[in-house]
Tab-separated table of C-alpha atoms in Angstrom:
chain	number	residue	atom	x	y	z
L	1	UNK	CA	-0.162	-0.227	-0.251
L	2	UNK	CA	1.476	3.292	-0.316
L	3	UNK	CA	1.962	6.008	2.169
L	4	UNK	CA	-0.547	7.933	3.140
L	5	UNK	CA	-0.362	11.872	2.134
L	6	UNK	CA	0.022	14.632	4.572
L	7	UNK	CA	-2.935	15.921	2.808
L	8	UNK	CA	-5.527	13.813	4.401
L	9	UNK	CA	-4.458	15.425	7.508
L	10	UNK	CA	-5.124	18.963	5.733
L	11	UNK	CA	-8.838	17.885	5.124
L	12	UNK	CA	-11.471	20.049	7.083
L	13	UNK	CA	-13.019	18.426	9.863
L	14	UNK	CA	-16.468	19.541	7.959
L	15	UNK	CA	-16.020	16.778	5.624
L	16	UNK	CA	-14.589	14.131	7.816
L	17	UNK	CA	-11.023	15.766	8.327
L	18	UNK	CA	-8.779	12.772	8.503
L	19	UNK	CA	-11.263	10.354	7.845
L	20	UNK	CA	-12.411	11.408	4.814
L	21	UNK	CA	-12.780	8.651	2.158
L	22	UNK	CA	-12.831	5.839	4.631
L	23	UNK	CA	-15.554	5.090	5.314
L	24	UNK	CA	-17.564	2.092	3.753
L	25	UNK	CA	-21.313	3.761	3.493
L	26	UNK	CA	-22.268	4.256	0.213
L	27	UNK	CA	-25.100	7.417	-0.689
L	28	UNK	CA	-28.036	6.423	-1.581
L	29	UNK	CA	-28.404	7.725	-5.098
L	30	UNK	CA	-24.512	5.390	-5.485
L	31	UNK	CA	-25.977	2.440	-4.245
L	32	UNK	CA	-29.070	3.035	-7.083
L	33	UNK	CA	-25.868	3.836	-9.669
L	34	UNK	CA	-24.448	-0.088	-8.825
L	35	UNK	CA	-27.370	-1.153	-8.914
L	36	UNK	CA	-28.459	-0.161	-12.302
L	37	UNK	CA	-24.496	-0.897	-13.530
L	38	UNK	CA	-25.731	-4.246	-11.681
L	39	UNK	CA	-28.693	-5.172	-13.253
L	40	UNK	CA	-27.682	-3.915	-16.982
L	41	UNK	CA	-24.954	-6.331	-16.485
L	42	UNK	CA	-26.929	-9.409	-15.347
L	43	UNK	CA	-29.613	-8.611	-18.011
L	44	UNK	CA	-28.219	-7.550	-20.668
L	45	UNK	CA	-30.740	-6.211	-23.954
L	46	UNK	CA	-33.083	-5.793	-21.456
L	47	UNK	CA	-34.714	-2.137	-21.127
L	48	UNK	CA	-33.978	-0.587	-16.925
L	49	UNK	CA	-37.020	1.526	-16.907
L	50	UNK	CA	-36.049	4.125	-14.634
L	51	UNK	CA	-38.765	6.469	-12.736
L	52	UNK	CA	-35.753	7.260	-10.205
L	53	UNK	CA	-34.542	10.316	-13.062
L	54	UNK	CA	-35.435	13.767	-11.254
L	55	UNK	CA	-34.686	15.923	-14.275
L	56	UNK	CA	-36.931	16.626	-17.149
L	57	UNK	CA	-36.632	14.120	-19.953
L	58	UNK	CA	-36.665	16.110	-23.151
L	59	UNK	CA	-34.972	18.774	-24.855
L	60	UNK	CA	-35.108	22.662	-24.004
L	61	UNK	CA	-37.930	23.718	-26.490
L	62	UNK	CA	-36.502	24.957	-29.694
L	63	UNK	CA	-37.489	29.198	-29.095
L	64	UNK	CA	-35.192	28.859	-26.148
L	65	UNK	CA	-32.387	27.431	-27.913
L	66	UNK	CA	-32.380	29.667	-30.972
L	67	UNK	CA	-33.256	33.243	-28.074
L	68	UNK	CA	-29.494	31.256	-26.386
L	69	UNK	CA	-27.526	31.360	-30.393
L	70	UNK	CA	-28.769	35.151	-30.882
L	71	UNK	CA	-27.821	36.163	-27.920
L	72	UNK	CA	-24.733	34.195	-27.727
L	73	UNK	CA	-23.246	35.434	-31.296
L	74	UNK	CA	-23.856	39.497	-29.074
L	75	UNK	CA	-20.240	40.974	-27.994
L	76	UNK	CA	-21.615	42.544	-24.924
L	77	UNK	CA	-22.712	39.849	-23.565
L	78	UNK	CA	-19.780	37.799	-23.826
L	79	UNK	CA	-18.349	39.202	-20.509
L	80	UNK	CA	-18.743	38.539	-16.477
L	81	UNK	CA	-22.159	38.652	-15.765
L	82	UNK	CA	-21.490	38.802	-11.857
L	83	UNK	CA	-24.862	39.872	-10.840
L	84	UNK	CA	-26.445	40.546	-13.839
L	85	UNK	CA	-28.521	42.854	-16.250
L	86	UNK	CA	-32.094	43.867	-15.945
L	87	UNK	CA	-33.588	41.025	-18.968
L	88	UNK	CA	-33.972	38.627	-16.944
L	89	UNK	CA	-34.911	40.412	-13.002
L	90	UNK	CA	-37.212	42.147	-15.021
L	91	UNK	CA	-38.655	38.901	-17.016
L	92	UNK	CA	-38.850	37.561	-13.287
L	93	UNK	CA	-40.788	40.279	-12.122
L	94	UNK	CA	-42.949	39.995	-15.078
L	95	UNK	CA	-43.511	36.560	-14.468
L	96	UNK	CA	-44.079	36.909	-10.780
L	97	UNK	CA	-47.346	38.865	-11.571
L	98	UNK	CA	-48.459	36.741	-14.595
L	99	UNK	CA	-48.248	33.488	-13.239
L	100	UNK	CA	-48.194	33.604	-9.358
L	101	UNK	CA	-50.104	36.966	-8.952
L	102	UNK	CA	-47.002	38.504	-6.844
L	103	UNK	CA	-47.713	42.171	-8.124
L	104	UNK	CA	-45.290	45.350	-6.277
L	105	UNK	CA	-41.875	42.850	-7.507
L	106	UNK	CA	-38.918	45.634	-7.879
L	107	UNK	CA	-36.846	44.139	-10.707
L	108	UNK	CA	-33.984	46.321	-9.617
L	109	UNK	CA	-33.579	45.545	-5.890
L	110	UNK	CA	-35.763	42.557	-5.336
L	111	UNK	CA	-34.372	39.729	-8.092
L	112	UNK	CA	-30.895	38.204	-8.278
L	113	UNK	CA	-30.675	35.512	-11.149
L	114	UNK	CA	-29.143	32.102	-9.121
L	115	UNK	CA	-26.871	29.944	-11.634
L	116	UNK	CA	-29.844	26.969	-10.423
L	117	UNK	CA	-31.680	26.985	-6.964
L	118	UNK	CA	-28.166	24.551	-5.553
L	119	UNK	CA	-25.924	27.565	-6.104
L	120	UNK	CA	-28.228	30.263	-4.094
L	121	UNK	CA	-29.331	27.121	-1.551
L	122	UNK	CA	-25.791	26.891	-0.976
L	123	UNK	CA	-24.876	30.803	-0.779
L	124	UNK	CA	-27.778	31.739	1.242
L	125	UNK	CA	-26.691	30.254	4.255
L	126	UNK	CA	-23.891	32.460	4.452
L	127	UNK	CA	-26.248	35.860	5.027
L	128	UNK	CA	-28.270	34.119	7.655
L	129	UNK	CA	-26.457	31.893	9.737
L	130	UNK	CA	-23.454	32.180	12.646
L	131	UNK	CA	-22.552	29.687	14.746
L	132	UNK	CA	-24.875	27.281	16.892
L	133	UNK	CA	-27.697	29.339	15.395
L	134	UNK	CA	-30.503	26.666	13.929
L	135	UNK	CA	-32.019	25.725	10.888
L	136	UNK	CA	-34.877	24.655	10.380
L	137	UNK	CA	-35.653	22.006	7.578
L	138	UNK	CA	-38.532	19.858	6.386
L	139	UNK	CA	-37.219	15.951	5.868
L	140	UNK	CA	-37.271	13.992	3.277
L	141	UNK	CA	-36.084	17.074	1.713
L	142	UNK	CA	-32.962	19.084	-0.499
L	143	UNK	CA	-30.374	18.854	2.313
L	144	UNK	CA	-28.259	21.931	1.056
L	145	UNK	CA	-29.140	24.827	2.682
L	146	UNK	CA	-28.494	22.835	5.914
L	147	UNK	CA	-24.977	21.176	4.564
L	148	UNK	CA	-23.743	24.353	4.013
L	149	UNK	CA	-25.463	25.421	7.402
L	150	UNK	CA	-23.654	23.166	9.322
L	151	UNK	CA	-20.248	24.048	7.576
L	152	UNK	CA	-20.593	27.264	9.251
L	153	UNK	CA	-21.256	26.258	12.796
L	154	UNK	CA	-25.045	26.428	12.528
L	155	UNK	CA	-27.374	23.331	13.438
L	156	UNK	CA	-30.194	21.597	11.348
L	157	UNK	CA	-33.365	20.747	13.237
L	158	UNK	CA	-35.487	18.544	11.269
L	159	UNK	CA	-39.525	18.746	10.979
L	160	UNK	CA	-40.827	15.149	9.255
L	161	UNK	CA	-43.096	15.664	6.490
L	162	UNK	CA	-45.953	13.159	7.241
L	163	UNK	CA	-49.107	11.769	5.142
L	164	UNK	CA	-51.193	12.480	8.168
L	165	UNK	CA	-50.462	16.148	7.955
L	166	UNK	CA	-50.301	15.837	3.665
L	167	UNK	CA	-46.873	15.879	4.007
L	168	UNK	CA	-47.095	19.503	5.306
L	169	UNK	CA	-44.418	20.573	8.865
L	170	UNK	CA	-45.410	20.918	12.144
L	171	UNK	CA	-44.470	24.487	12.796
L	172	UNK	CA	-45.757	23.708	16.245
L	173	UNK	CA	-44.292	21.169	16.879
L	174	UNK	CA	-40.556	22.844	17.099
L	175	UNK	CA	-39.252	23.172	20.442
L	176	UNK	CA	-38.550	26.321	22.523
L	177	UNK	CA	-34.954	25.820	22.828
L	178	UNK	CA	-34.121	25.721	19.512
L	179	UNK	CA	-36.985	27.856	18.243
L	180	UNK	CA	-34.787	30.666	20.412
L	181	UNK	CA	-31.831	29.849	18.630
L	182	UNK	CA	-33.608	29.107	14.777
L	183	UNK	CA	-32.225	31.932	11.861
L	184	UNK	CA	-34.297	30.629	8.732
L	185	UNK	CA	-37.587	28.052	7.847
L	186	UNK	CA	-36.557	26.108	4.366
L	187	UNK	CA	-39.323	24.877	2.861
L	188	UNK	CA	-40.038	23.200	-0.818
L	189	UNK	CA	-43.376	23.266	-2.308
L	190	UNK	CA	-44.692	21.630	-4.360
L	191	UNK	CA	-42.452	18.705	-2.756
L	192	UNK	CA	-39.516	16.599	-3.656
L	193	UNK	CA	-40.063	13.486	-2.770
L	194	UNK	CA	-43.631	13.838	-1.112
L	195	UNK	CA	-44.773	15.945	-4.592
L	196	UNK	CA	-47.527	17.166	-1.748
L	197	UNK	CA	-48.031	20.795	-2.695
L	198	UNK	CA	-48.830	23.693	-0.087
L	199	UNK	CA	-52.024	26.156	0.518
L	200	UNK	CA	-53.374	29.429	0.503
L	201	UNK	CA	-53.985	29.180	4.910
L	202	UNK	CA	-50.302	27.039	5.349
L	203	UNK	CA	-48.060	30.037	3.949
L	204	UNK	CA	-50.655	32.379	5.636
L	205	UNK	CA	-49.483	30.995	8.787
L	206	UNK	CA	-46.033	30.375	7.363
L	207	UNK	CA	-45.931	33.988	7.589
L	208	UNK	CA	-46.908	33.730	11.269
L	209	UNK	CA	-45.045	31.699	12.222
L	210	UNK	CA	-42.199	33.575	10.451
L	211	UNK	CA	-43.752	37.168	12.441
L	212	UNK	CA	-43.441	35.847	15.652
L	213	UNK	CA	-40.416	33.427	15.688
L	214	UNK	CA	-38.291	35.711	14.320
L	215	UNK	CA	-36.686	34.026	11.459
L	216	UNK	CA	-36.361	34.307	8.171
L	217	UNK	CA	-38.591	32.027	5.396
L	218	UNK	CA	-36.331	30.567	2.215
L	219	UNK	CA	-39.247	28.932	-0.173
L	220	UNK	CA	-37.648	26.774	-2.874
L	221	UNK	CA	-40.467	26.670	-5.728
L	222	UNK	CA	-38.161	25.342	-8.431
L	223	UNK	CA	-41.229	22.895	-9.370
L	224	UNK	CA	-43.723	25.789	-8.576
L	225	UNK	CA	-44.911	26.330	-12.198
L	226	UNK	CA	-45.278	22.380	-12.446
L	227	UNK	CA	-49.344	23.035	-11.356
L	228	UNK	CA	-51.802	20.030	-13.302
L	229	UNK	CA	-54.332	22.402	-12.530
L	230	UNK	CA	-55.436	26.520	-10.986
L	231	UNK	CA	-52.527	28.595	-10.982
L	232	UNK	CA	-49.096	28.156	-9.067
L	233	UNK	CA	-49.119	28.806	-6.479
L	234	UNK	CA	-46.177	31.291	-5.296
L	235	UNK	CA	-44.838	32.000	-1.452
L	236	UNK	CA	-44.634	35.342	-2.595
L	237	UNK	CA	-48.341	35.869	-2.733
L	238	UNK	CA	-48.964	35.928	0.674
L	239	UNK	CA	-49.513	38.655	2.217
L	240	UNK	CA	-46.257	40.258	4.562
L	241	UNK	CA	-44.443	37.611	2.601
L	242	UNK	CA	-42.055	39.946	1.513
L	243	UNK	CA	-41.249	41.008	5.194
L	244	UNK	CA	-39.832	37.792	6.017
L	245	UNK	CA	-38.664	35.724	3.320
L	246	UNK	CA	-37.629	34.861	-0.642
L	247	UNK	CA	-38.125	32.240	-2.595
L	248	UNK	CA	-36.603	30.840	-5.140
L	249	UNK	CA	-37.200	30.061	-8.866
L	250	UNK	CA	-35.456	27.715	-11.691
L	251	UNK	CA	-35.160	26.749	-15.352
L	252	UNK	CA	-34.314	24.151	-14.902
L	253	UNK	CA	-37.355	22.105	-14.251
L	254	UNK	CA	-39.966	24.861	-15.777
L	255	UNK	CA	-38.601	25.105	-19.089
L	256	UNK	CA	-36.507	21.897	-19.437
L	257	UNK	CA	-33.021	23.542	-18.759
L	258	UNK	CA	-31.544	21.468	-15.979
L	259	UNK	CA	-28.472	21.964	-17.421
L	260	UNK	CA	-28.398	25.376	-18.282
L	261	UNK	CA	-28.321	26.393	-14.305
L	262	UNK	CA	-30.425	29.371	-14.415
L	263	UNK	CA	-32.587	30.688	-12.008
L	264	UNK	CA	-33.718	33.443	-9.699
L	265	UNK	CA	-33.947	34.588	-5.596
L	266	UNK	CA	-36.773	37.221	-5.419
L	267	UNK	CA	-38.607	38.898	-2.304
L	268	UNK	CA	-37.297	40.195	0.617
L	269	UNK	CA	-34.925	43.533	-0.680
L	270	UNK	CA	-32.491	43.006	2.404
L	271	UNK	CA	-31.979	39.220	1.972
L	272	UNK	CA	-31.668	39.734	-1.731
L	273	UNK	CA	-29.176	42.478	-1.721
L	274	UNK	CA	-27.253	40.576	1.511
L	275	UNK	CA	-27.659	37.136	-1.578
L	276	UNK	CA	-25.641	39.458	-4.105
L	277	UNK	CA	-23.108	40.230	-1.729
L	278	UNK	CA	-21.982	36.674	-0.924
L	279	UNK	CA	-22.883	36.284	-4.310
L	280	UNK	CA	-20.097	38.186	-5.875
L	281	UNK	CA	-17.921	36.279	-3.869
L	282	UNK	CA	-18.774	32.975	-4.987
L	283	UNK	CA	-18.950	33.090	-8.733
L	284	UNK	CA	-19.106	35.640	-11.393
L	285	UNK	CA	-22.579	35.250	-13.215
L	286	UNK	CA	-24.227	33.495	-15.250
L	287	UNK	CA	-23.384	34.020	-18.919
L	288	UNK	CA	-25.801	36.919	-19.946
L	289	UNK	CA	-26.950	34.581	-23.312
L	290	UNK	CA	-27.751	31.811	-20.635
L	291	UNK	CA	-30.085	34.201	-18.229
L	292	UNK	CA	-31.624	35.669	-21.571
L	293	UNK	CA	-32.916	32.742	-23.202
L	294	UNK	CA	-33.838	31.391	-19.543
L	295	UNK	CA	-36.004	35.166	-19.830
L	296	UNK	CA	-37.626	33.948	-22.710
L	297	UNK	CA	-38.663	31.234	-20.785
L	298	UNK	CA	-40.602	33.043	-17.813
L	299	UNK	CA	-41.964	35.280	-20.440
L	300	UNK	CA	-43.408	32.321	-22.410
L	301	UNK	CA	-45.144	30.439	-19.206
L	302	UNK	CA	-47.182	28.315	-21.960
L	303	UNK	CA	-43.883	26.642	-22.074
L	304	UNK	CA	-44.152	25.366	-18.679
L	305	UNK	CA	-47.868	24.520	-19.516
L	306	UNK	CA	-47.155	21.693	-21.969
L	307	UNK	CA	-44.697	20.702	-19.779
L	308	UNK	CA	-46.995	19.563	-17.047
L	309	UNK	CA	-50.053	18.471	-19.207
L	310	UNK	CA	-47.425	15.711	-20.199
L	311	UNK	CA	-46.323	15.213	-16.888
L	312	UNK	CA	-50.084	14.896	-16.432
L	313	UNK	CA	-50.959	12.485	-18.666
L	314	UNK	CA	-47.917	10.624	-17.244
L	315	UNK	CA	-49.323	10.359	-14.135
L	316	UNK	CA	-52.368	9.174	-14.524
L	317	UNK	CA	-50.998	6.365	-16.154
L	318	UNK	CA	-48.970	5.723	-13.759
L	319	UNK	CA	-51.018	5.845	-10.798
L	320	UNK	CA	-53.074	3.888	-12.211
L	321	UNK	CA	-50.667	1.133	-12.809
L	322	UNK	CA	-49.254	1.062	-9.625
L	323	UNK	CA	-52.521	1.252	-7.698
L	324	UNK	CA	-53.598	-1.958	-10.281
L	325	UNK	CA	-50.596	-2.999	-8.051
L	326	UNK	CA	-51.425	-2.585	-5.353
L	327	UNK	CA	-50.233	0.805	-4.482
L	328	UNK	CA	-51.799	3.467	-2.462
L	329	UNK	CA	-50.872	5.470	-5.373
L	330	UNK	CA	-52.767	9.388	-5.365
L	331	UNK	CA	-51.967	11.682	-7.946
L	332	UNK	CA	-50.102	14.989	-6.333
L	333	UNK	CA	-51.601	18.094	-7.877
L	334	UNK	CA	-47.852	19.678	-9.153
L	335	UNK	CA	-44.279	18.303	-9.345
L	336	UNK	CA	-43.531	15.052	-11.595
L	337	UNK	CA	-43.025	13.171	-8.777
L	338	UNK	CA	-45.403	10.256	-7.068
L	339	UNK	CA	-44.525	9.380	-3.632
L	340	UNK	CA	-46.216	5.760	-2.686
L	341	UNK	CA	-45.926	4.378	0.780
L	342	UNK	CA	-43.497	1.521	0.158
L	343	UNK	CA	-45.037	-2.110	0.998
L	344	UNK	CA	-43.624	-4.500	4.090
L	345	UNK	CA	-43.244	-7.560	1.681
L	346	UNK	CA	-44.376	-9.086	-1.409
L	347	UNK	CA	-45.834	-12.669	-2.246
L	348	UNK	CA	-44.794	-14.024	-6.032
L	349	UNK	CA	-46.260	-16.808	-8.316
L	350	UNK	CA	-44.353	-19.615	-7.405
L	351	UNK	CA	-45.568	-18.523	-3.805
L	352	UNK	CA	-41.931	-17.023	-2.574
L	353	UNK	CA	-42.703	-14.615	0.127
L	354	UNK	CA	-39.850	-11.347	0.541
L	355	UNK	CA	-39.878	-9.287	3.139
L	356	UNK	CA	-38.465	-5.336	3.267
L	357	UNK	CA	-37.205	-4.289	5.994
L	358	UNK	CA	-37.133	-0.509	4.632
L	359	UNK	CA	-37.982	1.324	1.544
L	360	UNK	CA	-34.314	0.861	0.429
L	361	UNK	CA	-34.895	-3.058	0.282
L	362	UNK	CA	-38.148	-2.572	-1.807
L	363	UNK	CA	-35.840	0.016	-4.406
L	364	UNK	CA	-33.178	-2.687	-3.995
L	365	UNK	CA	-35.586	-5.070	-5.296
L	366	UNK	CA	-36.853	-3.229	-7.828
L	367	UNK	CA	-33.887	-2.652	-9.617
L	368	UNK	CA	-32.285	-6.233	-9.848
L	369	UNK	CA	-36.003	-8.101	-9.917
L	370	UNK	CA	-37.760	-6.461	-11.798
L	371	UNK	CA	-35.532	-3.765	-13.501
L	372	UNK	CA	-37.993	-0.871	-12.332
L	373	UNK	CA	-35.797	2.051	-10.807
L	374	UNK	CA	-37.043	4.247	-8.353
L	375	UNK	CA	-35.748	6.201	-5.521
L	376	UNK	CA	-35.939	5.504	-1.321
L	377	UNK	CA	-36.586	7.673	1.163
L	378	UNK	CA	-37.028	6.410	4.824
L	379	UNK	CA	-36.450	10.099	6.612
L	380	UNK	CA	-40.429	9.743	7.325
L	381	UNK	CA	-41.805	6.551	8.053
L	382	UNK	CA	-40.557	4.206	4.523
L	383	UNK	CA	-41.446	5.339	0.237
L	384	UNK	CA	-40.257	5.009	-2.970
L	385	UNK	CA	-40.127	8.275	-5.135
L	386	UNK	CA	-41.431	7.140	-8.787
L	387	UNK	CA	-40.799	10.191	-11.458
L	388	UNK	CA	-43.092	10.318	-14.583
L	389	UNK	CA	-40.061	12.056	-16.023
L	390	UNK	CA	-38.376	8.960	-17.705
L	391	UNK	CA	-37.433	8.841	-21.447
L	392	UNK	CA	-40.188	7.832	-24.039
L	393	UNK	CA	-40.092	9.172	-27.048
L	394	UNK	CA	-43.711	10.379	-28.182
L	395	UNK	CA	-47.217	9.362	-26.649
L	396	UNK	CA	-47.087	5.921	-28.066
L	397	UNK	CA	-43.920	4.977	-25.894
L	398	UNK	CA	-45.124	6.580	-23.085
L	399	UNK	CA	-47.950	4.227	-23.179
L	400	UNK	CA	-45.439	0.731	-23.720
L	401	UNK	CA	-43.291	1.952	-21.088
L	402	UNK	CA	-46.453	2.411	-18.494
L	403	UNK	CA	-47.939	-0.685	-20.239
L	404	UNK	CA	-44.286	-2.270	-19.409
L	405	UNK	CA	-44.168	-1.200	-15.943
L	406	UNK	CA	-47.434	-3.146	-15.370
L	407	UNK	CA	-46.354	-6.338	-16.732
L	408	UNK	CA	-43.524	-6.727	-14.668
L	409	UNK	CA	-44.980	-5.948	-11.737
L	410	UNK	CA	-48.213	-8.280	-12.561
L	411	UNK	CA	-47.706	-11.655	-10.590
L	412	UNK	CA	-46.236	-10.039	-7.141
L	413	UNK	CA	-48.779	-9.365	-4.632
L	414	UNK	CA	-47.589	-6.549	-1.946
L	415	UNK	CA	-48.358	-6.575	1.465
L	416	UNK	CA	-48.386	-2.638	3.475
């Protein structure tokens, strides 16, 4: 064995220090990747039905791509973007009013672009979190804000999302000693992974909670426009919301622009300015041509409506297939995720019985034995996340894939 490098002992404790890289623990999504590779190797030529993917399966719309091409040719767009120009800011303000009913957003002081929501969620903790401060996060959920808060010496208090509460957090269950040191409440609706949507009443309670406990609210609205009926619900449409927080919007899911990395932060002027000041020390801004292409998307919400209609159609089919297989599947009001209770056991057609200790075991069995990839969540009960962004060429191919899922689950009796 090669001698250990002195660099091993220079690594920061926040990533494990001298122990970094020595753990045998495997990240959940890495386990899924390994299981998929093993399934492909064991069944050469057999199709993997990937319902675990969490990004759009189609390209950005042609008009968005054409806008990028045209903007790329403009010499004035070639340099550092820093905190951006007026194009995306103004489109964001128009979008919030036109699509979400949020009036009075000042594009000059209350909007800044982000290099995707993930980047914004990693920057914002630096504006709010001191050592010892608490961040209130929902679980299951997207951990990036909490991870960076902990890097800064902050602490995370998890609020479980449970089915009996429609996957909305119980704000009244936060312990008093945590509330005293809480700085931020982070929310995400429509939610990943549960697919749950918030309500105007819930957001009103969030605003009241924030005022009463003097905490900031960060609402990650990456899936906000992917709704199956009615208009998208923005936290900023809630009376008083702009006094307590900001909202993150993304072009990734709404306009099939995942790899383009562009979105915006909008809301409270002080928080937006603080975000921008830290962003100045983090990046040099997203390429202006990409920002302008994203602005084209935000000015054309009919693009998102077409995308959402496709997901709604697929969701109807997947709910039907899973319900027929015995799962308790209910169509969410938005997002592209279907979150269902994981079975505790299964009986095969030949009478063989299988017991599952958690959702991860179910997920591993599905990919290994049925070549169906899902994402398990065991954070607040055992659940499986199915995504309707599976690759399909057209409506006919969608139907073929859904029929294949049904065929692979047939002959199995699940117990819950």
